[in-house]
Short mmCIF file of C-alpha atoms in Angstrom, two decimals:
data_model
loop_
_atom_site.label_atom_id
_atom_site.label_comp_id
_atom_site.label_asym_id
_atom_site.label_seq_id
_atom_site.Cartn_x
_atom_site.Cartn_y
_atom_site.Cartn_z
CA MET A 226 81.51 181.37 -18.21
CA PRO A 227 83.41 184.34 -19.49
CA THR A 228 85.04 183.95 -22.83
CA PRO A 229 88.34 185.63 -23.55
CA ASN A 230 87.32 187.98 -26.31
CA ASP A 231 84.04 189.10 -24.96
CA PRO A 232 84.03 192.51 -23.28
CA TYR A 233 80.58 191.97 -21.87
CA ASP A 234 81.60 189.00 -19.86
CA ASP A 235 84.37 191.02 -18.38
CA ILE A 236 82.02 192.89 -16.15
CA VAL A 237 83.43 190.97 -13.29
CA THR A 238 81.96 192.82 -10.37
CA PRO A 239 78.27 193.07 -10.87
CA PRO A 240 76.32 195.22 -8.50
CA VAL A 241 74.36 193.49 -5.82
CA PRO A 242 70.79 194.44 -6.40
CA ASP A 243 69.41 196.56 -3.64
CA GLU A 244 65.78 196.66 -2.67
CA PRO A 245 64.50 198.81 -5.53
CA LEU A 246 66.25 196.62 -8.05
CA SER A 247 64.74 193.54 -6.53
CA GLU A 248 61.40 195.18 -6.92
CA LEU A 249 62.27 195.74 -10.53
CA ALA A 250 62.99 192.13 -11.11
CA ALA A 251 59.75 190.98 -9.64
CA PRO A 252 57.35 191.62 -12.54
CA SER A 253 59.44 189.79 -15.06
CA ALA A 254 57.56 186.54 -14.90
CA ALA A 255 54.55 188.27 -16.34
CA ARG A 256 56.09 188.47 -19.80
CA PRO A 257 57.45 185.06 -20.64
CA SER A 258 56.93 185.64 -24.34
CA GLU A 259 59.31 188.54 -24.33
CA LEU A 260 61.92 186.68 -22.45
CA GLU A 261 61.69 183.78 -24.84
CA LEU A 262 62.74 186.08 -27.61
CA ASN A 263 66.19 185.74 -26.23
CA PRO A 264 66.73 182.36 -24.71
CA SER A 265 70.46 182.28 -25.24
CA ARG A 266 70.92 185.51 -23.43
CA HIS A 267 69.09 184.24 -20.40
CA ASN A 268 71.40 181.34 -20.25
CA GLY A 269 74.20 183.74 -19.72
CA SER A 270 75.59 183.21 -23.13
CA LYS A 271 78.19 185.59 -24.35
CA ARG A 272 77.27 188.49 -26.49
CA ARG A 273 78.87 188.03 -29.81
CA HIS A 274 80.12 190.59 -32.19
CA ALA A 275 77.47 191.45 -34.71
CA ALA A 276 79.77 191.12 -37.63
CA LYS A 277 80.64 187.61 -36.60
CA GLY A 278 77.18 186.56 -37.64
CA SER A 279 75.29 185.69 -34.54
CA ARG A 280 71.86 185.03 -35.85
CA SER A 281 71.27 182.52 -33.13
CA ALA A 282 71.90 185.13 -30.52
CA ALA A 283 69.15 187.37 -31.79
CA LEU A 284 68.18 189.72 -29.05
CA GLY A 285 64.63 190.48 -28.14
CA LEU A 286 64.23 194.19 -28.54
CA ALA A 287 62.13 194.57 -25.44
CA VAL A 288 64.85 192.98 -23.41
CA VAL A 289 67.60 194.94 -25.03
CA SER A 290 65.81 198.20 -24.55
CA THR A 291 66.33 197.62 -20.86
CA LEU A 292 69.80 196.30 -21.46
CA GLY A 293 71.49 198.72 -19.15
CA MET A 294 69.53 197.32 -16.28
CA ALA A 295 69.21 193.83 -17.56
CA ALA A 296 72.89 193.26 -18.05
CA TYR A 297 73.63 194.10 -14.48
CA LEU A 298 70.70 192.37 -12.93
CA HIS A 299 71.43 189.33 -14.98
CA GLN A 300 75.05 189.35 -14.02
CA ALA A 301 74.00 189.73 -10.44
CA SER A 302 71.69 186.76 -10.64
CA GLN A 303 74.41 184.61 -12.08
CA SER A 304 76.92 185.41 -9.45
CA SER A 305 74.55 185.21 -6.55
CA GLY A 306 72.77 182.13 -7.73
CA SER A 307 69.46 183.73 -6.93
CA ALA A 308 66.39 183.43 -9.07
CA ALA A 309 66.47 187.08 -10.04
CA THR A 310 65.40 187.58 -13.59
CA ILE A 311 65.56 190.26 -16.18
CA PRO A 312 62.94 192.90 -15.70
CA SER A 313 60.26 193.06 -18.26
CA ALA A 314 59.89 196.04 -20.50
CA PRO A 315 58.09 198.61 -18.43
CA ALA A 316 55.84 199.66 -21.22
CA THR A 317 54.24 196.26 -21.30
CA THR A 318 53.67 195.70 -17.63
CA SER A 319 50.07 196.73 -18.02
CA THR A 320 49.36 193.40 -19.66
CA LYS A 321 49.84 191.60 -16.39
CA LYS A 322 46.99 190.52 -14.24
CA PRO A 323 46.73 192.98 -11.38
CA SER A 324 47.04 190.22 -8.84
CA GLU A 325 50.46 189.35 -10.17
CA THR A 326 51.70 192.88 -10.08
CA LYS A 327 54.23 193.82 -7.53
CA SER A 328 54.38 197.47 -8.28
CA MET A 329 57.56 199.45 -8.11
CA ALA A 330 57.72 202.25 -5.63
CA ASP A 331 57.88 205.71 -7.10
CA GLY A 332 61.16 207.52 -6.91
CA VAL A 333 64.64 207.58 -8.29
CA TRP A 334 66.56 204.41 -7.56
CA ASN A 335 70.26 204.02 -7.93
CA GLY A 336 71.88 200.69 -8.48
CA ASP A 337 75.06 200.07 -6.55
CA ALA A 338 78.11 201.52 -8.20
CA SER A 339 80.21 198.75 -9.58
CA THR A 340 83.76 198.62 -10.81
CA ASN A 341 84.46 196.74 -13.97
CA ARG A 342 87.64 196.77 -15.94
CA TRP A 343 86.85 200.14 -17.43
CA GLY A 344 85.93 201.89 -14.24
CA LEU A 345 82.97 202.75 -12.14
CA VAL A 346 79.52 201.98 -13.48
CA GLN A 347 76.20 202.80 -11.96
CA VAL A 348 72.68 202.73 -13.31
CA ALA A 349 69.64 204.60 -12.07
CA ILE A 350 65.98 204.43 -12.87
CA THR A 351 63.08 206.72 -12.23
CA VAL A 352 59.82 205.04 -11.28
CA SER A 353 56.57 206.91 -11.54
CA GLY A 354 53.15 205.39 -11.18
CA GLY A 355 54.74 202.00 -10.81
CA LYS A 356 56.48 202.18 -14.18
CA ILE A 357 59.98 203.01 -15.22
CA THR A 358 59.86 206.43 -16.78
CA ALA A 359 63.56 207.00 -17.23
CA ALA A 360 66.84 205.23 -16.92
CA SER A 361 70.33 206.52 -17.00
CA ALA A 362 73.88 205.71 -16.17
CA PRO A 363 74.95 208.41 -13.71
CA LEU A 364 78.43 206.98 -13.63
CA TYR A 365 80.19 205.27 -16.40
CA PRO A 366 83.76 205.17 -17.60
CA SER A 367 84.81 207.71 -20.15
CA ASP A 368 88.56 207.84 -20.11
CA ASP A 369 89.34 205.71 -23.11
CA ASN A 370 87.77 205.97 -26.52
CA ARG A 371 87.24 202.32 -27.14
CA SER A 372 86.10 201.64 -23.63
CA LEU A 373 83.68 204.50 -23.93
CA SER A 374 82.28 203.01 -27.06
CA ILE A 375 81.88 199.61 -25.51
CA ASN A 376 80.28 200.96 -22.41
CA ARG A 377 77.91 203.04 -24.38
CA ILE A 378 76.72 199.81 -25.88
CA ALA A 379 76.57 198.05 -22.58
CA ILE A 380 74.60 200.93 -21.14
CA PRO A 381 72.41 202.17 -23.92
CA LYS A 382 69.86 204.82 -23.49
CA LEU A 383 66.73 203.11 -22.35
CA VAL A 384 63.68 204.21 -24.20
CA GLN A 385 60.88 203.01 -22.04
CA SER A 386 57.90 204.24 -23.93
CA THR A 387 56.20 202.49 -26.74
CA LEU A 388 56.42 204.44 -29.90
CA THR A 389 54.43 207.63 -29.88
CA ALA A 390 53.31 208.66 -33.30
CA GLN A 391 53.39 212.32 -34.03
CA ASN A 392 51.79 214.12 -36.88
CA ALA A 393 54.30 216.87 -37.10
CA ASN A 394 54.99 219.49 -39.66
CA VAL A 395 57.96 218.06 -41.50
CA ASN A 396 59.79 218.93 -44.71
CA SER A 397 60.59 215.38 -45.70
CA VAL A 398 60.10 211.82 -44.48
CA SER A 399 62.62 209.02 -44.14
CA GLY A 400 61.08 205.61 -44.61
CA ALA A 401 61.15 202.55 -46.80
CA THR A 402 58.95 203.87 -49.59
CA SER A 403 60.90 202.77 -52.61
CA THR A 404 57.96 201.56 -54.64
CA SER A 405 55.54 203.86 -56.39
CA GLU A 406 52.74 202.02 -54.63
CA SER A 407 54.03 202.78 -51.15
CA TYR A 408 54.91 206.31 -52.22
CA GLN A 409 51.36 207.07 -53.24
CA THR A 410 50.11 206.46 -49.72
CA SER A 411 53.02 208.13 -47.98
CA LEU A 412 53.33 211.35 -46.07
CA GLN A 413 56.14 212.32 -48.43
CA SER A 414 53.71 212.14 -51.32
CA ALA A 415 51.37 214.48 -49.47
CA ILE A 416 54.24 216.86 -48.81
CA ASP A 417 55.24 216.83 -52.47
CA GLN A 418 51.67 217.50 -53.50
CA SER A 419 51.39 220.39 -51.12
CA HIS A 420 54.43 221.95 -52.75
CA ALA A 421 53.10 221.33 -56.22
CA SER A 422 49.85 223.12 -55.44
CA SER A 423 51.41 226.09 -53.70
CA MET B 153 58.67 231.88 -49.21
CA ALA B 154 57.91 230.81 -52.71
CA THR B 155 61.48 230.74 -53.92
CA GLY B 156 63.13 227.56 -55.00
CA ILE B 157 62.08 224.58 -57.04
CA HIS B 158 60.24 221.45 -56.02
CA HIS B 159 60.24 218.60 -58.48
CA VAL B 160 59.25 214.95 -58.23
CA GLU B 161 60.79 212.56 -60.73
CA VAL B 162 59.71 208.94 -61.00
CA VAL B 163 62.87 207.08 -61.85
CA MET B 164 64.62 203.90 -60.72
CA GLY B 165 61.19 202.53 -59.87
CA MET B 166 60.49 205.12 -57.20
CA ALA B 167 59.64 208.75 -56.61
CA VAL B 168 62.60 211.08 -56.12
CA SER B 169 61.67 214.42 -54.57
CA LEU B 170 63.97 217.32 -55.33
CA ASP B 171 63.33 220.25 -52.99
CA VAL B 172 65.68 223.15 -53.67
CA ARG B 173 65.20 226.27 -51.56
CA ASP B 174 67.60 228.49 -53.50
CA ASP B 175 66.85 230.49 -56.59
CA ILE B 176 68.69 228.43 -59.15
CA GLU B 177 68.43 227.92 -62.87
CA SER B 178 65.94 225.21 -63.78
CA SER B 179 68.78 223.61 -65.73
CA ALA B 180 70.06 222.36 -62.38
CA ILE B 181 66.94 220.24 -62.04
CA ASP B 182 67.35 219.06 -65.63
CA THR B 183 70.93 218.02 -64.94
CA VAL B 184 70.01 216.04 -61.84
CA VAL B 185 67.04 214.40 -63.51
CA ALA B 186 69.21 213.40 -66.46
CA TRP B 187 71.76 211.95 -64.04
CA LEU B 188 69.13 209.86 -62.27
CA HIS B 189 67.92 208.44 -65.58
CA HIS B 190 71.49 207.69 -66.54
CA VAL B 191 71.92 205.79 -63.27
CA ASP B 192 68.73 203.88 -63.96
CA ALA B 193 69.85 202.96 -67.47
CA THR B 194 73.25 201.85 -66.18
CA PHE B 195 72.38 200.01 -62.97
CA SER B 196 68.80 198.82 -63.34
CA THR B 197 68.39 195.10 -62.85
CA TYR B 198 64.98 195.43 -64.48
CA LYS B 199 66.51 196.47 -67.79
CA MET B 200 68.15 193.58 -69.61
CA GLU B 201 70.26 195.98 -71.69
CA SER B 202 71.78 197.79 -68.70
CA PRO B 203 75.51 197.23 -68.21
CA ILE B 204 74.87 195.79 -64.74
CA SER B 205 72.44 193.23 -66.18
CA GLN B 206 74.81 192.40 -69.01
CA PHE B 207 77.64 191.92 -66.56
CA GLY B 208 75.57 190.02 -64.03
CA LEU B 209 74.46 187.61 -66.77
CA GLY B 210 78.02 187.13 -67.95
CA LEU B 211 77.41 188.74 -71.33
CA ILE B 212 80.18 191.29 -70.88
CA SER B 213 83.37 191.14 -68.87
CA ALA B 214 84.56 193.37 -66.07
CA ASP B 215 86.97 195.27 -68.28
CA GLN B 216 84.07 196.22 -70.52
CA LEU B 217 82.44 198.05 -67.64
CA SER B 218 82.66 201.80 -67.28
CA GLU B 219 84.72 203.25 -64.50
CA GLU B 220 81.66 204.33 -62.53
CA VAL B 221 80.21 200.81 -62.58
CA ARG B 222 83.49 199.36 -61.43
CA ASP B 223 83.69 202.00 -58.71
CA VAL B 224 80.22 201.09 -57.46
CA LEU B 225 81.00 197.38 -57.47
CA THR B 226 84.21 198.06 -55.58
CA LEU B 227 82.28 200.10 -53.03
CA CYS B 228 79.77 197.28 -52.66
CA GLU B 229 82.55 194.81 -52.04
CA SER B 230 84.17 197.01 -49.40
CA VAL B 231 80.84 197.35 -47.55
CA ARG B 232 80.27 193.60 -47.82
CA GLU B 233 83.63 192.91 -46.24
CA GLU B 234 83.15 195.51 -43.57
CA THR B 235 79.75 194.14 -42.58
CA SER B 236 80.96 190.53 -42.73
CA GLY B 237 78.46 189.82 -45.46
CA ALA B 238 75.38 191.40 -43.92
CA PHE B 239 75.38 193.70 -46.94
CA ASP B 240 75.83 191.56 -50.03
CA ILE B 241 74.79 192.46 -53.56
CA ALA B 242 75.23 188.91 -54.83
CA CYS B 243 72.97 186.91 -52.57
CA VAL B 244 69.49 186.85 -54.07
CA PRO B 245 68.11 186.52 -57.57
CA ALA B 246 67.77 189.85 -59.35
CA PRO B 247 64.84 190.64 -61.65
CA ASN B 248 67.09 190.11 -64.68
CA GLY B 249 67.82 186.53 -63.68
CA SER B 250 71.33 187.16 -62.41
CA THR B 251 72.42 187.20 -58.80
CA LEU B 252 74.09 190.60 -58.98
CA ASP B 253 72.03 193.49 -57.69
CA PRO B 254 73.84 196.56 -56.35
CA SER B 255 70.61 198.56 -56.02
CA GLY B 256 71.06 198.72 -52.25
CA LEU B 257 74.10 200.90 -52.67
CA VAL B 258 73.38 202.55 -56.01
CA LYS B 259 70.45 204.53 -54.64
CA GLY B 260 72.42 206.25 -51.89
CA TRP B 261 75.48 206.67 -54.07
CA SER B 262 73.53 208.23 -56.92
CA ILE B 263 71.66 210.63 -54.63
CA GLU B 264 74.91 211.77 -53.06
CA ARG B 265 76.25 212.43 -56.58
CA ALA B 266 73.02 214.31 -57.37
CA ALA B 267 73.66 216.51 -54.33
CA GLU B 268 77.09 217.31 -55.73
CA LEU B 269 75.50 218.28 -59.03
CA PHE B 270 73.16 220.68 -57.25
CA GLU B 271 76.10 222.17 -55.40
CA ALA B 272 77.95 222.60 -58.67
CA HIS B 273 74.97 224.64 -59.86
CA GLY B 274 75.24 226.91 -56.86
CA ALA B 275 72.53 225.38 -54.70
CA THR B 276 73.29 225.39 -50.99
CA ASN B 277 69.90 224.62 -49.44
CA PHE B 278 68.19 221.51 -50.74
CA CYS B 279 66.74 218.16 -49.80
CA ILE B 280 66.70 215.10 -52.04
CA ASN B 281 64.41 212.27 -50.96
CA ALA B 282 64.74 209.05 -52.94
CA GLY B 283 62.25 206.48 -51.74
CA GLY B 284 62.66 207.61 -48.16
CA ASP B 285 66.44 207.95 -48.20
CA ILE B 286 67.50 211.56 -47.89
CA ALA B 287 70.51 213.73 -48.62
CA LEU B 288 70.23 217.34 -47.54
CA ARG B 289 72.26 220.53 -47.39
CA GLY B 290 71.83 223.86 -45.71
CA ASN B 291 68.50 224.84 -44.25
CA ALA B 292 64.83 224.58 -45.14
CA GLU B 293 64.33 228.27 -44.39
CA PRO B 294 66.87 230.87 -43.32
CA ASP B 295 68.04 229.80 -39.86
CA GLN B 296 65.58 226.91 -39.82
CA PRO B 297 67.01 223.43 -40.30
CA TRP B 298 65.26 220.74 -42.25
CA ARG B 299 62.62 218.90 -40.24
CA ILE B 300 62.77 215.26 -41.17
CA GLY B 301 60.21 212.73 -40.00
CA ILE B 302 61.02 209.06 -39.55
CA ARG B 303 58.06 207.07 -40.77
CA HIS B 304 56.14 205.23 -38.10
CA PRO B 305 56.31 201.52 -38.97
CA SER B 306 52.60 200.87 -38.55
CA GLU B 307 51.16 204.30 -39.32
CA PRO B 308 52.13 205.46 -42.80
CA LEU B 309 51.16 209.07 -42.27
CA ALA B 310 52.71 209.48 -38.83
CA SER B 311 56.27 210.08 -37.74
CA ALA B 312 57.93 207.99 -35.05
CA ALA B 313 60.45 210.76 -34.50
CA VAL B 314 61.13 214.17 -35.99
CA LEU B 315 64.68 215.35 -36.48
CA SER B 316 66.25 218.73 -37.15
CA LEU B 317 69.03 218.28 -39.66
CA GLY B 318 71.07 220.87 -41.47
CA ASP B 319 74.31 221.74 -43.20
CA ARG B 320 75.15 218.34 -44.58
CA ALA B 321 73.25 215.27 -43.51
CA ALA B 322 72.08 211.94 -44.81
CA ILE B 323 69.35 209.77 -43.36
CA ALA B 324 68.18 206.37 -44.53
CA THR B 325 65.57 203.98 -43.20
CA SER B 326 65.47 200.26 -43.84
CA ALA B 327 62.22 198.49 -43.09
CA THR B 328 59.81 195.92 -44.42
CA TYR B 329 56.49 197.62 -43.89
CA GLU B 330 56.06 197.96 -47.62
CA ARG B 331 53.63 195.38 -48.87
CA GLY B 332 55.54 192.46 -50.24
CA ALA B 333 58.89 193.97 -49.38
CA HIS B 334 61.52 191.91 -47.71
CA ILE B 335 65.19 192.13 -46.96
CA ILE B 336 67.11 188.89 -47.24
CA ASP B 337 69.78 187.88 -44.80
CA PRO B 338 72.64 186.81 -47.08
CA LYS B 339 73.82 184.30 -44.51
CA THR B 340 70.55 182.40 -44.27
CA GLY B 341 68.77 183.31 -47.47
CA GLU B 342 65.72 184.03 -45.35
CA PRO B 343 63.97 187.36 -44.83
CA THR B 344 65.10 189.17 -41.73
CA THR B 345 62.40 189.70 -39.18
CA GLU B 346 63.96 190.86 -35.95
CA LEU B 347 63.42 194.60 -36.37
CA ALA B 348 60.61 196.74 -37.72
CA SER B 349 62.83 199.53 -38.97
CA VAL B 350 66.37 200.85 -38.79
CA THR B 351 67.21 204.51 -39.40
CA ILE B 352 70.77 205.76 -39.71
CA VAL B 353 71.86 209.38 -39.60
CA GLY B 354 75.21 210.50 -40.96
CA GLU B 355 76.72 212.66 -43.67
CA ASP B 356 77.22 210.49 -46.75
CA LEU B 357 74.10 208.74 -48.02
CA THR B 358 76.22 206.22 -49.94
CA TYR B 359 77.24 204.56 -46.70
CA VAL B 360 74.30 205.57 -44.52
CA ASP B 361 71.92 203.77 -46.87
CA ALA B 362 74.04 200.65 -47.14
CA TYR B 363 74.62 200.49 -43.38
CA ALA B 364 70.89 200.85 -42.71
CA THR B 365 70.37 197.74 -44.81
CA ALA B 366 73.24 195.91 -43.10
CA VAL B 367 72.08 196.79 -39.59
CA PHE B 368 68.54 195.75 -40.47
CA VAL B 369 69.91 192.36 -41.52
CA MET B 370 72.09 192.04 -38.43
CA GLY B 371 69.34 193.04 -36.04
CA LEU B 372 70.20 194.62 -32.74
CA ASN B 373 73.64 193.09 -32.94
CA GLY B 374 74.05 195.36 -35.92
CA ALA B 375 73.22 198.44 -33.90
CA GLU B 376 76.01 197.51 -31.54
CA TRP B 377 78.33 196.84 -34.45
CA LEU B 378 77.57 200.30 -35.77
CA LEU B 379 78.38 201.91 -32.44
CA GLU B 380 81.65 200.08 -32.20
CA THR B 381 82.80 200.71 -35.74
CA HIS B 382 81.09 203.95 -36.78
CA SER B 383 80.74 206.25 -33.81
CA GLU B 384 80.24 209.11 -36.28
CA LEU B 385 76.84 207.68 -37.20
CA ASP B 386 73.66 207.52 -35.18
CA ALA B 387 70.94 204.92 -35.30
CA PHE B 388 67.28 204.72 -34.32
CA VAL B 389 65.85 201.23 -34.23
CA ILE B 390 62.20 200.25 -33.86
CA GLY B 391 61.10 196.79 -32.81
CA HIS B 392 57.92 195.03 -33.77
CA ASP B 393 56.62 195.57 -30.26
CA GLY B 394 56.95 199.32 -30.69
CA LEU B 395 59.89 199.69 -28.40
CA THR B 396 62.78 201.73 -29.67
CA TRP B 397 66.53 201.70 -29.24
CA GLU B 398 68.86 204.48 -30.17
CA THR B 399 72.50 205.37 -30.05
CA PRO B 400 73.54 207.78 -27.32
CA GLY B 401 74.09 210.55 -29.86
CA PHE B 402 70.76 210.21 -31.60
CA ASN B 403 68.81 212.42 -29.26
CA ARG B 404 70.70 215.53 -30.29
CA TRP B 405 69.03 215.37 -33.69
CA ARG B 406 65.52 215.37 -32.29
CA SER B 407 63.49 218.39 -33.20
CA SER B 408 62.30 220.37 -30.23
#
């Protein structure tokens, strides 16, 4: 149940999932391991402030990367009492057995606009080749600085792809390379050497 | 363009790359290098004679500390309070046997001071990389910002993202892909494992570096904390499954 100090539980009017969103929810059973990363969240537990020390509420990254969708679908499932579940991370759907796959139809799908205490919120996804290729929040409140901040968290940019490594021409590299051992095998070391020999 | 000076100094147990693109006197490099060795001598928890070791072991009192050491300890305490203990310099045993180790803040703080020293010598275009934490000014080439790669967690020679940063920027990455490296959660005393790496982009490496550590400890909750409390900063978080999460403003830094 909502707790007084929790902005996330104040999203009182979750959108009713329409057909495309139901499609989205369908593949979730294929990735139980991901969902287990975040058992408390699936129980509808409140999101706690990070600085309050919520180790037990550790969020699975795969789930959170779809947070914009997940939060609403999850809210919807709670209020409707349906068995709708959080969609799995799109990038990992290929691990499912084909027979279990209920593919998503290609296209741009808008969730229903929903009014929460900060205003109108709507999420949209783009499906291509049966996978989510983009997600956005076409509508979200922006009239109050703090609300904006909170809603930006509630609707983060969804990065659907797994990490794509690039070998780019860079001037410097940020990374945890604070030992001489790790430095010796780092790209930064190679950059430094290229300068030294030029 | 062959102007400028590029120097790598091994100090504070790591390689510090000084990449200055202006024509400056080499004494500027000497000044910065001397500063970094002074920081090492003052704050190293590997040197038993350093003031921080002496203080941590109770061999000298607080009023015997220099002003800069007291300033750093005060900064550490303010970050500890602000992060509700996720950043804590007094939580794990230091190499000297004490439990006081401000290294997590000293690196960023000292590099930011080094940048000021370069500026005082007239440099306006430079990049200082200390063990992967970077303070930069100006441009890499005229009208060409610095291109900064964020190390891919599982591929040491690849970048997970490439950013264009200029004018005045700081970027720090906290991760545990170094062999044997770990970051302890002060609350549990256990290594944190939720995230593969956390990168923070801002202006002042003193805080950017410390917050990267704090967010890494807090996990994704920390990324949300950062958004709520420091909207001026951006974060790029990588999970062990290769999925990434970023603040809404992060994308503007991406190099095209």
